[in-house]
Amino acid sequence: MSQRLDYNQIAPEGAKALGGVYGYVMQSGLPATLVELVFLRVSQINNCAYCLDLHLRDLLKKGQKIEKLALVQAWPEAGTLFDDRERAALAWAETVTRVAETGVPDDAYAAARTVFDERELVDLTITIGLMNAYNRMAISFRKTPQAVLTH
């Protein structure tokens, strides 16, 4: 697989705009590790190799254990490995990412609201939307994962 084009070079203003949203998310007050777990889960759903590689590396740098990261895609069966906020964020990430299938049902919203206040839930949804956008850019233009470049 080779990169089709470098969207950062072709549309730097667009890349900068996405970067502005990323900056907002990282300053939102949501814990950085929670944001990265959501980024990883959304990237798993979308099968984005570049983003999977990037966010797995970021989580490892933040001290997350590989045993936990290996179970992100199976978080509902991982017992207490994920805390209540992580579980709620991952569930919300799944239903929002799969919006065409789920319609983001009322029970999913109610479950998320038991853990997150309104502002946190809006910021979490912005986080999910941002990663979906990044996934679509990386997949569409075949952005090369670091693992492939260093192998």
Short mmCIF file of C-alpha atoms in Angstrom, two decimals:
data_model
loop_
_atom_site.label_atom_id
_atom_site.label_comp_id
_atom_site.label_asym_id
_atom_site.label_seq_id
_atom_site.Cartn_x
_atom_site.Cartn_y
_atom_site.Cartn_z
CA MET A 1 0.00 0.00 0.00
CA SER A 2 1.39 3.38 -0.91
CA GLN A 3 0.17 6.83 0.00
CA ARG A 4 -2.11 8.33 -2.65
CA LEU A 5 -1.43 11.94 -1.72
CA ASP A 6 -0.29 14.06 1.23
CA TYR A 7 -3.41 15.94 2.28
CA ASN A 8 -1.43 17.98 4.80
CA GLN A 9 0.65 19.45 1.97
CA ILE A 10 -2.21 19.84 -0.51
CA ALA A 11 -4.71 21.46 1.88
CA PRO A 12 -2.69 22.86 4.79
CA GLU A 13 -5.56 25.15 5.83
CA GLY A 14 -7.90 22.17 6.14
CA ALA A 15 -5.31 20.20 8.10
CA LYS A 16 -4.80 23.23 10.35
CA ALA A 17 -8.57 23.47 10.92
CA LEU A 18 -8.69 19.83 12.02
CA GLY A 19 -5.66 20.52 14.21
CA GLY A 20 -7.60 23.36 15.83
CA VAL A 21 -10.37 20.95 16.76
CA TYR A 22 -7.73 18.55 18.11
CA GLY A 23 -6.31 21.39 20.21
CA TYR A 24 -9.78 22.14 21.55
CA VAL A 25 -10.33 18.49 22.47
CA MET A 26 -7.00 18.27 24.29
CA GLN A 27 -7.84 21.43 26.28
CA SER A 28 -11.45 20.40 26.95
CA GLY A 29 -10.85 18.93 30.36
CA LEU A 30 -11.44 15.34 29.25
CA PRO A 31 -8.54 13.22 30.49
CA ALA A 32 -5.93 12.72 27.76
CA THR A 33 -5.89 8.96 28.28
CA LEU A 34 -9.67 8.78 27.92
CA VAL A 35 -9.46 10.79 24.69
CA GLU A 36 -6.75 8.47 23.35
CA LEU A 37 -8.80 5.37 24.26
CA VAL A 38 -11.74 6.82 22.33
CA PHE A 39 -9.43 7.66 19.40
CA LEU A 40 -8.19 4.05 19.44
CA ARG A 41 -11.68 2.53 19.60
CA VAL A 42 -13.05 4.72 16.78
CA SER A 43 -9.99 3.82 14.69
CA GLN A 44 -10.61 0.12 15.37
CA ILE A 45 -14.21 0.40 14.19
CA ASN A 46 -13.08 2.22 11.03
CA ASN A 47 -10.06 -0.06 10.43
CA CYS A 48 -7.66 2.86 10.13
CA ALA A 49 -4.17 1.37 10.25
CA TYR A 50 -2.40 4.73 10.47
CA CYS A 51 -4.54 5.91 13.40
CA LEU A 52 -4.43 2.55 15.18
CA ASP A 53 -0.65 2.62 15.07
CA LEU A 54 -0.47 6.26 16.19
CA HIS A 55 -2.90 6.03 19.10
CA LEU A 56 -1.60 2.71 20.36
CA ARG A 57 1.88 4.26 20.53
CA ASP A 58 0.49 7.35 22.28
CA LEU A 59 -1.32 5.25 24.89
CA LEU A 60 1.81 3.19 25.54
CA LYS A 61 3.78 6.43 26.03
CA LYS A 62 1.12 7.54 28.53
CA GLY A 63 1.81 4.40 30.56
CA GLN A 64 -1.16 2.28 29.54
CA LYS A 65 -0.51 -1.44 29.80
CA ILE A 66 -0.53 -3.53 26.63
CA GLU A 67 -2.87 -6.01 28.34
CA LYS A 68 -5.54 -3.30 28.62
CA LEU A 69 -4.97 -1.95 25.13
CA ALA A 70 -5.29 -5.44 23.66
CA LEU A 71 -8.82 -5.59 25.06
CA VAL A 72 -10.13 -2.20 23.93
CA GLN A 73 -12.16 -3.75 21.13
CA ALA A 74 -13.67 -6.24 23.60
CA TRP A 75 -14.11 -3.76 26.47
CA PRO A 76 -17.62 -4.99 27.45
CA GLU A 77 -16.11 -8.39 28.33
CA ALA A 78 -13.03 -6.97 30.09
CA GLY A 79 -14.56 -6.84 33.56
CA THR A 80 -13.17 -4.06 35.73
CA LEU A 81 -10.15 -3.41 33.49
CA PHE A 82 -11.96 -0.29 32.25
CA ASP A 83 -13.49 2.11 34.77
CA ASP A 84 -17.05 3.48 34.51
CA ARG A 85 -16.04 6.61 32.58
CA GLU A 86 -13.93 4.62 30.12
CA ARG A 87 -16.72 2.12 29.57
CA ALA A 88 -19.27 4.89 29.02
CA ALA A 89 -16.93 6.75 26.65
CA LEU A 90 -16.21 3.61 24.64
CA ALA A 91 -19.93 2.75 24.41
CA TRP A 92 -20.73 6.31 23.28
CA ALA A 93 -17.87 6.20 20.76
CA GLU A 94 -19.28 3.01 19.26
CA THR A 95 -22.85 4.21 18.90
CA VAL A 96 -21.86 7.64 17.55
CA THR A 97 -19.32 6.18 15.09
CA ARG A 98 -21.94 3.69 13.86
CA VAL A 99 -24.66 6.37 13.69
CA ALA A 100 -26.06 5.07 10.38
CA GLU A 101 -26.72 1.71 12.05
CA THR A 102 -27.61 2.80 15.58
CA GLY A 103 -29.32 6.16 15.24
CA VAL A 104 -27.73 6.86 18.65
CA PRO A 105 -30.69 5.57 20.68
CA ASP A 106 -32.14 7.25 23.77
CA ASP A 107 -30.87 4.51 26.07
CA ALA A 108 -27.29 5.09 24.87
CA TYR A 109 -27.67 8.81 25.53
CA ALA A 110 -29.17 8.17 28.98
CA ALA A 111 -26.32 5.80 29.85
CA ALA A 112 -23.70 8.34 28.79
CA ARG A 113 -25.42 11.11 30.76
CA THR A 114 -25.18 9.08 33.98
CA VAL A 115 -21.39 9.40 33.74
CA PHE A 116 -20.75 12.62 31.79
CA ASP A 117 -22.20 16.08 32.31
CA GLU A 118 -23.58 17.97 29.30
CA ARG A 119 -20.32 19.75 28.45
CA GLU A 120 -18.28 16.57 28.76
CA LEU A 121 -20.69 14.72 26.52
CA VAL A 122 -20.55 17.44 23.87
CA ASP A 123 -16.74 17.46 24.07
CA LEU A 124 -16.66 13.66 23.88
CA THR A 125 -18.88 13.75 20.80
CA ILE A 126 -16.60 16.34 19.18
CA THR A 127 -13.70 13.99 19.98
CA ILE A 128 -15.47 11.10 18.26
CA GLY A 129 -16.40 13.18 15.23
CA LEU A 130 -12.83 14.43 14.90
CA MET A 131 -11.38 10.92 14.93
CA ASN A 132 -13.92 9.78 12.38
CA ALA A 133 -12.80 12.66 10.14
CA TYR A 134 -9.11 11.83 10.64
CA ASN A 135 -9.82 8.14 9.93
CA ARG A 136 -11.54 8.99 6.69
CA MET A 137 -8.66 11.21 5.58
CA ALA A 138 -6.00 8.62 6.44
CA ILE A 139 -7.89 5.71 4.87
CA SER A 140 -8.95 7.59 1.73
CA PHE A 141 -5.44 8.78 0.95
CA ARG A 142 -3.60 5.71 2.35
CA LYS A 143 -1.54 7.46 5.02
CA THR A 144 1.28 5.09 5.92
CA PRO A 145 1.50 3.86 9.53
CA GLN A 146 4.81 4.43 11.33
CA ALA A 147 5.06 0.68 11.91
CA VAL A 148 5.26 0.15 8.14
CA LEU A 149 7.83 2.92 7.68
CA THR A 150 10.15 1.57 10.39
CA HIS A 151 9.81 -2.12 9.52
#
